[in-house]
Amino acid sequence: MVAMSTGSVPAISFDRHGPPMPVSPIILSVPHAGREYPAAMLSALRLPIDALLSLEDRFIDQVALTARRQETLYVQRPARAWIDLNRSEHERDPKLDDGADRRTMPTESIKLRSGLGLVPRRIADGGDIWRRRLRGDEVDARIANDYRPYHAALGATLAAARARFGIAILLDIHSMPPLGAPDDAARIVFGDRFGRAAASAIVARAEAAADSHGVRHALNTPYSGGHILDRHARPNQGIHAVQVEFDRSLYLDALLDQPGTGLPAAAVLLRSIIDALADEALSLRTPIAAE
């Protein structure tokens, strides 16, 4: 587990860095960097743990922790292969999960059909992850213990930030494989659910921060954000959300496995994005009835 900074509080399934009553309108989330593989998982796996590392946003939490100052930051501890916080809890895979109920399931997304539902079923290079089907009560327990607590805490902190500052901006931090050669491809991808999750001025400030570092970026292609933005963003109520994907070659070693020499620069870039969003929040916040 990552060593916790001052003000961090351990929880069932995540670490919170910073106070629950936020002192900044910017709230940070790192849902896919978890490196804990619960013991209950090991006996059910068909693949070795090393094969599952491709599902992790490998060490992006280290970038976030280095960049963070006073902002409240949430980092999930269990690995994404255990449960994926960026999927709806109804996206249960009927090919894996005995508790999947097609009557309550939304229309199957491309991700779910490809085996990347609430509990991932397969990975592209390794095939099926699990040696057996999962009982419904097993997945129910993951939802109760490792999924809902994160979303509940994140939602409460966003509401508190909105109440205190008149606005809250969630920055949901992820990483991605390189999209191509560094000179030709975006190395940062911002996602705002095609304009539904954040005011355009907020996204423009994030893009300008990337420009100031000379980093190529894209918007919503190929990543527009997922369930975390859908669930928590309410721009018409003063809660905005932006997903940001960092090319892993920006901050990992040549094998894209361990933190590399580029991590400090990636953290400086993230810090610039946070500062730009905080500055924009001051101009967009709505009046608060009682200070």
Tab-separated table of C-alpha atoms in Angstrom:
chain	number	residue	atom	x	y	z
A	1	MET	CA	0.000	0.000	0.000
A	2	VAL	CA	1.193	3.504	-0.773
A	3	ALA	CA	2.488	5.309	2.310
A	4	MET	CA	-0.146	7.779	3.396
A	5	SER	CA	0.593	11.468	3.695
A	6	THR	CA	-0.470	13.668	6.590
A	7	GLY	CA	-4.239	13.752	6.845
A	8	SER	CA	-4.689	10.399	5.101
A	9	VAL	CA	-7.196	7.966	6.540
A	10	PRO	CA	-7.314	4.234	5.724
A	11	ALA	CA	-10.673	2.815	4.664
A	12	ILE	CA	-12.061	-0.573	3.693
A	13	SER	CA	-11.138	-0.279	0.055
A	14	PHE	CA	-9.429	3.051	-0.536
A	15	ASP	CA	-7.068	5.627	0.877
A	16	ARG	CA	-8.137	9.213	1.331
A	17	HIS	CA	-5.375	11.797	1.233
A	18	GLY	CA	-6.478	15.123	2.625
A	19	PRO	CA	-9.505	16.123	4.669
A	20	PRO	CA	-13.064	14.848	4.124
A	21	MET	CA	-14.174	18.488	4.319
A	22	PRO	CA	-12.298	19.746	1.252
A	23	VAL	CA	-10.185	22.873	1.305
A	24	SER	CA	-10.134	23.089	-2.498
A	25	PRO	CA	-12.920	22.863	-5.088
A	26	ILE	CA	-10.751	20.358	-6.996
A	27	ILE	CA	-11.279	16.738	-5.935
A	28	LEU	CA	-8.950	14.041	-7.273
A	29	SER	CA	-9.824	10.407	-7.966
A	30	VAL	CA	-7.541	7.503	-8.925
A	31	PRO	CA	-9.812	4.456	-9.327
A	32	HIS	CA	-7.667	2.062	-11.390
A	33	ALA	CA	-4.176	2.109	-9.833
A	34	GLY	CA	-4.923	-0.473	-7.135
A	35	ARG	CA	-2.241	-3.114	-6.660
A	36	GLU	CA	-3.900	-5.274	-3.993
A	37	TYR	CA	-5.048	-8.711	-5.158
A	38	PRO	CA	-7.231	-10.169	-2.382
A	39	ALA	CA	-6.502	-13.699	-1.200
A	40	ALA	CA	-10.003	-14.767	-2.206
A	41	MET	CA	-9.078	-13.894	-5.773
A	42	LEU	CA	-6.003	-16.077	-6.074
A	43	SER	CA	-7.685	-19.475	-5.964
A	44	ALA	CA	-10.219	-18.427	-8.604
A	45	LEU	CA	-7.726	-17.070	-11.133
A	46	ARG	CA	-6.844	-18.868	-14.351
A	47	LEU	CA	-4.109	-16.357	-15.197
A	48	PRO	CA	-1.027	-15.416	-13.164
A	49	ILE	CA	-1.117	-12.055	-11.403
A	50	ASP	CA	1.507	-10.652	-13.798
A	51	ALA	CA	-0.917	-11.100	-16.689
A	52	LEU	CA	-3.411	-8.803	-14.978
A	53	LEU	CA	-1.062	-5.836	-14.636
A	54	SER	CA	-2.187	-4.551	-18.033
A	55	LEU	CA	-5.545	-3.712	-16.426
A	56	GLU	CA	-3.875	-1.441	-13.880
A	57	ASP	CA	-3.325	2.262	-14.430
A	58	ARG	CA	0.174	1.380	-13.396
A	59	PHE	CA	1.524	3.725	-10.677
A	60	ILE	CA	-0.565	6.698	-11.805
A	61	ASP	CA	-1.333	7.111	-8.092
A	62	GLN	CA	2.312	8.048	-7.605
A	63	VAL	CA	1.914	10.860	-10.131
A	64	ALA	CA	-1.225	12.071	-8.343
A	65	LEU	CA	0.369	11.878	-4.888
A	66	THR	CA	3.414	13.808	-6.072
A	67	ALA	CA	1.266	16.489	-7.700
A	68	ARG	CA	-1.234	16.826	-4.848
A	69	ARG	CA	-0.969	19.681	-2.363
A	70	GLN	CA	-4.101	20.464	-0.370
A	71	GLU	CA	-6.658	18.724	-2.570
A	72	THR	CA	-8.614	15.736	-1.287
A	73	LEU	CA	-7.521	12.643	-3.230
A	74	TYR	CA	-9.103	9.188	-3.309
A	75	VAL	CA	-7.052	6.149	-4.365
A	76	GLN	CA	-8.639	2.718	-4.686
A	77	ARG	CA	-6.532	-0.122	-3.233
A	78	PRO	CA	-7.947	-3.385	-4.690
A	79	ALA	CA	-6.907	-4.029	-8.274
A	80	ARG	CA	-9.249	-3.276	-11.131
A	81	ALA	CA	-9.373	-7.004	-11.925
A	82	TRP	CA	-11.209	-7.482	-8.601
A	83	ILE	CA	-13.861	-4.843	-9.360
A	84	ASP	CA	-13.953	-1.874	-11.724
A	85	LEU	CA	-15.140	1.387	-10.174
A	86	ASN	CA	-15.601	2.928	-13.616
A	87	ARG	CA	-18.478	0.616	-14.520
A	88	SER	CA	-22.060	0.765	-13.328
A	89	GLU	CA	-22.793	-1.811	-10.641
A	90	HIS	CA	-25.458	-3.147	-13.024
A	91	GLU	CA	-22.842	-3.983	-15.683
A	92	ARG	CA	-22.521	-7.535	-14.409
A	93	ASP	CA	-21.317	-10.010	-17.007
A	94	PRO	CA	-23.742	-12.917	-17.533
A	95	LYS	CA	-20.886	-14.978	-18.975
A	96	LEU	CA	-19.082	-14.788	-15.615
A	97	ASP	CA	-21.408	-13.669	-12.838
A	98	ASP	CA	-24.310	-15.797	-11.593
A	99	GLY	CA	-25.836	-12.635	-10.114
A	100	ALA	CA	-26.138	-10.861	-13.453
A	101	ASP	CA	-29.763	-9.963	-14.119
A	102	ARG	CA	-30.574	-8.929	-17.672
A	103	ARG	CA	-33.801	-7.309	-16.435
A	104	THR	CA	-31.857	-4.655	-14.477
A	105	MET	CA	-28.861	-4.474	-16.802
A	106	PRO	CA	-28.555	-1.504	-19.141
A	107	THR	CA	-28.039	-2.187	-22.815
A	108	GLU	CA	-24.803	-4.151	-23.032
A	109	SER	CA	-21.966	-1.773	-23.794
A	110	ILE	CA	-19.046	-2.615	-26.041
A	111	LYS	CA	-16.886	-2.860	-22.906
A	112	LEU	CA	-19.226	-5.383	-21.294
A	113	ARG	CA	-19.508	-7.452	-24.462
A	114	SER	CA	-15.708	-7.528	-24.706
A	115	GLY	CA	-15.390	-8.858	-21.157
A	116	LEU	CA	-14.645	-5.591	-19.340
A	117	GLY	CA	-17.715	-5.255	-17.159
A	118	LEU	CA	-18.018	-4.549	-13.441
A	119	VAL	CA	-15.793	-7.575	-12.792
A	120	PRO	CA	-13.497	-7.994	-15.799
A	121	ARG	CA	-13.890	-11.432	-17.407
A	122	ARG	CA	-11.015	-11.469	-19.875
A	123	ILE	CA	-8.018	-9.511	-21.115
A	124	ALA	CA	-7.055	-9.080	-24.731
A	125	ASP	CA	-3.692	-10.851	-24.649
A	126	GLY	CA	-4.446	-13.535	-22.066
A	127	GLY	CA	-8.042	-14.621	-22.547
A	128	ASP	CA	-10.290	-15.536	-19.647
A	129	ILE	CA	-9.157	-14.306	-16.219
A	130	TRP	CA	-11.153	-16.697	-14.028
A	131	ARG	CA	-11.063	-20.498	-13.788
A	132	ARG	CA	-14.723	-20.668	-12.745
A	133	ARG	CA	-17.915	-18.657	-12.720
A	134	LEU	CA	-18.416	-16.251	-9.830
A	135	ARG	CA	-21.346	-16.713	-7.460
A	136	GLY	CA	-23.736	-13.817	-7.234
A	137	ASP	CA	-23.065	-13.360	-3.529
A	138	GLU	CA	-19.319	-13.088	-4.190
A	139	VAL	CA	-19.850	-10.160	-6.524
A	140	ASP	CA	-22.479	-8.687	-4.183
A	141	ALA	CA	-19.816	-8.609	-1.457
A	142	ARG	CA	-17.341	-6.812	-3.723
A	143	ILE	CA	-19.988	-4.226	-4.552
A	144	ALA	CA	-20.814	-3.673	-0.876
A	145	ASN	CA	-17.250	-3.647	0.455
A	146	ASP	CA	-15.055	-2.381	-2.367
A	147	TYR	CA	-17.260	-0.425	-4.767
A	148	ARG	CA	-19.991	1.494	-2.984
A	149	PRO	CA	-17.733	2.908	-0.221
A	150	TYR	CA	-15.526	4.658	-2.788
A	151	HIS	CA	-18.429	6.165	-4.689
A	152	ALA	CA	-20.188	7.194	-1.483
A	153	ALA	CA	-17.086	8.951	-0.129
A	154	LEU	CA	-16.300	10.612	-3.445
A	155	GLY	CA	-19.889	11.802	-3.847
A	156	ALA	CA	-20.005	13.189	-0.310
A	157	THR	CA	-16.747	15.101	-0.786
A	158	LEU	CA	-17.907	16.582	-4.084
A	159	ALA	CA	-21.141	17.702	-2.423
A	160	ALA	CA	-19.156	19.250	0.429
A	161	ALA	CA	-16.885	21.079	-2.029
A	162	ARG	CA	-19.916	22.388	-3.918
A	163	ALA	CA	-21.503	23.573	-0.674
A	164	ARG	CA	-18.324	25.323	0.456
A	165	PHE	CA	-17.069	26.861	-2.785
A	166	GLY	CA	-20.165	27.068	-4.963
A	167	ILE	CA	-18.527	24.682	-7.433
A	168	ALA	CA	-16.708	21.342	-7.412
A	169	ILE	CA	-14.502	19.883	-10.134
A	170	LEU	CA	-13.649	16.196	-10.116
A	171	LEU	CA	-10.433	15.272	-11.904
A	172	ASP	CA	-10.562	11.525	-12.528
A	173	ILE	CA	-6.979	10.398	-13.181
A	174	HIS	CA	-6.106	7.397	-15.362
A	175	SER	CA	-3.326	6.155	-17.607
A	176	MET	CA	-3.264	4.599	-21.049
A	177	PRO	CA	-0.905	2.641	-23.291
A	178	PRO	CA	0.926	4.808	-25.835
A	179	LEU	CA	-1.401	5.661	-28.721
A	180	GLY	CA	1.467	5.895	-31.202
A	181	ALA	CA	4.794	7.599	-31.733
A	182	PRO	CA	5.281	10.513	-29.287
A	183	ASP	CA	5.657	13.024	-32.140
A	184	ASP	CA	2.399	11.932	-33.808
A	185	ALA	CA	-0.010	10.806	-31.108
A	186	ALA	CA	-1.752	12.429	-28.165
A	187	ARG	CA	0.002	11.787	-24.873
A	188	ILE	CA	-2.828	13.176	-22.776
A	189	VAL	CA	-6.507	12.492	-23.447
A	190	PHE	CA	-9.163	14.546	-21.703
A	191	GLY	CA	-12.703	13.219	-21.470
A	192	ASP	CA	-15.879	15.098	-20.642
A	193	ARG	CA	-18.490	12.668	-21.997
A	194	PHE	CA	-18.732	14.811	-25.136
A	195	GLY	CA	-19.630	17.930	-23.208
A	196	ARG	CA	-22.067	16.375	-20.766
A	197	ALA	CA	-19.761	16.209	-17.701
A	198	ALA	CA	-18.132	19.637	-17.553
A	199	ALA	CA	-18.421	23.192	-18.781
A	200	SER	CA	-16.414	23.771	-21.943
A	201	ALA	CA	-14.392	26.508	-20.211
A	202	ILE	CA	-13.131	23.980	-17.660
A	203	VAL	CA	-11.960	21.562	-20.332
A	204	ALA	CA	-10.355	24.405	-22.278
A	205	ARG	CA	-8.291	25.379	-19.225
A	206	ALA	CA	-7.082	21.788	-18.813
A	207	GLU	CA	-6.117	21.675	-22.487
A	208	ALA	CA	-4.300	24.994	-22.198
A	209	ALA	CA	-2.263	23.605	-19.293
A	210	ALA	CA	-1.145	20.694	-21.482
A	211	ASP	CA	-0.296	23.132	-24.269
A	212	SER	CA	1.871	25.142	-21.883
A	213	HIS	CA	4.013	22.033	-21.382
A	214	GLY	CA	4.170	21.262	-25.094
A	215	VAL	CA	2.285	17.984	-24.627
A	216	ARG	CA	0.046	16.721	-27.417
A	217	HIS	CA	-3.500	16.109	-26.245
A	218	ALA	CA	-6.898	14.975	-27.514
A	219	LEU	CA	-10.475	15.346	-26.315
A	220	ASN	CA	-12.816	12.356	-25.947
A	221	THR	CA	-10.884	10.250	-28.474
A	222	PRO	CA	-10.348	7.436	-27.778
A	223	TYR	CA	-11.423	7.919	-24.126
A	224	SER	CA	-14.400	10.096	-23.216
A	225	GLY	CA	-14.745	9.009	-19.575
A	226	GLY	CA	-16.916	6.337	-18.019
A	227	HIS	CA	-19.295	5.629	-15.171
A	228	ILE	CA	-17.478	7.813	-12.649
A	229	LEU	CA	-18.211	10.889	-14.761
A	230	ASP	CA	-21.747	9.725	-15.532
A	231	ARG	CA	-22.457	9.131	-11.859
A	232	HIS	CA	-20.863	12.165	-10.240
A	233	ALA	CA	-20.921	14.999	-12.774
A	234	ARG	CA	-23.843	17.418	-12.457
A	235	PRO	CA	-22.734	20.570	-14.293
A	236	ASN	CA	-26.148	22.193	-13.943
A	237	GLN	CA	-25.752	21.808	-10.162
A	238	GLY	CA	-22.181	23.070	-10.047
A	239	ILE	CA	-20.404	19.692	-9.997
A	240	HIS	CA	-18.180	19.178	-13.038
A	241	ALA	CA	-15.957	16.210	-13.896
A	242	VAL	CA	-13.085	15.652	-16.319
A	243	GLN	CA	-11.218	12.439	-16.952
A	244	VAL	CA	-7.535	12.682	-17.817
A	245	GLU	CA	-5.493	9.834	-19.300
A	246	PHE	CA	-1.702	9.981	-19.156
A	247	ASP	CA	0.396	8.064	-21.670
A	248	ARG	CA	2.285	5.605	-19.450
A	249	SER	CA	5.532	6.287	-21.281
A	250	LEU	CA	5.425	9.792	-19.775
A	251	TYR	CA	6.125	8.494	-16.270
A	252	LEU	CA	7.028	4.775	-16.338
A	253	ASP	CA	10.242	3.026	-17.339
A	254	ALA	CA	10.921	1.595	-20.796
A	255	LEU	CA	9.032	-1.602	-19.907
A	256	LEU	CA	6.009	0.433	-18.742
A	257	ASP	CA	6.220	-1.434	-15.462
A	258	GLN	CA	7.887	0.706	-12.766
A	259	PRO	CA	8.065	4.445	-12.070
A	260	GLY	CA	10.577	6.038	-14.424
A	261	THR	CA	12.626	9.191	-14.666
A	262	GLY	CA	9.727	11.047	-16.273
A	263	LEU	CA	7.466	10.781	-13.236
A	264	PRO	CA	8.441	14.162	-11.675
A	265	ALA	CA	7.728	15.966	-14.950
A	266	ALA	CA	4.384	14.172	-15.310
A	267	ALA	CA	3.503	15.273	-11.777
A	268	VAL	CA	4.425	18.879	-12.638
A	269	LEU	CA	2.114	18.643	-15.665
A	270	LEU	CA	-0.709	17.283	-13.525
A	271	ARG	CA	-0.087	20.044	-10.989
A	272	SER	CA	-0.465	22.619	-13.764
A	273	ILE	CA	-3.789	21.072	-14.780
A	274	ILE	CA	-5.019	21.133	-11.167
A	275	ASP	CA	-3.965	24.766	-10.740
A	276	ALA	CA	-5.655	25.762	-14.001
A	277	LEU	CA	-8.908	24.092	-12.964
A	278	ALA	CA	-8.758	25.696	-9.520
A	279	ASP	CA	-8.310	29.097	-11.118
A	280	GLU	CA	-11.221	28.461	-13.481
A	281	ALA	CA	-13.389	27.313	-10.567
A	282	LEU	CA	-13.002	30.753	-8.959
A	283	SER	CA	-14.452	32.408	-12.053
A	284	LEU	CA	-17.310	29.945	-12.480
A	285	ARG	CA	-18.487	29.399	-8.923
A	286	THR	CA	-22.021	30.386	-8.060
A	287	PRO	CA	-22.941	32.562	-5.068
A	288	ILE	CA	-23.408	30.700	-1.786
A	289	ALA	CA	-26.320	31.771	0.350
A	290	ALA	CA	-24.473	31.568	3.662
A	291	GLU	CA	-20.714	31.606	4.131
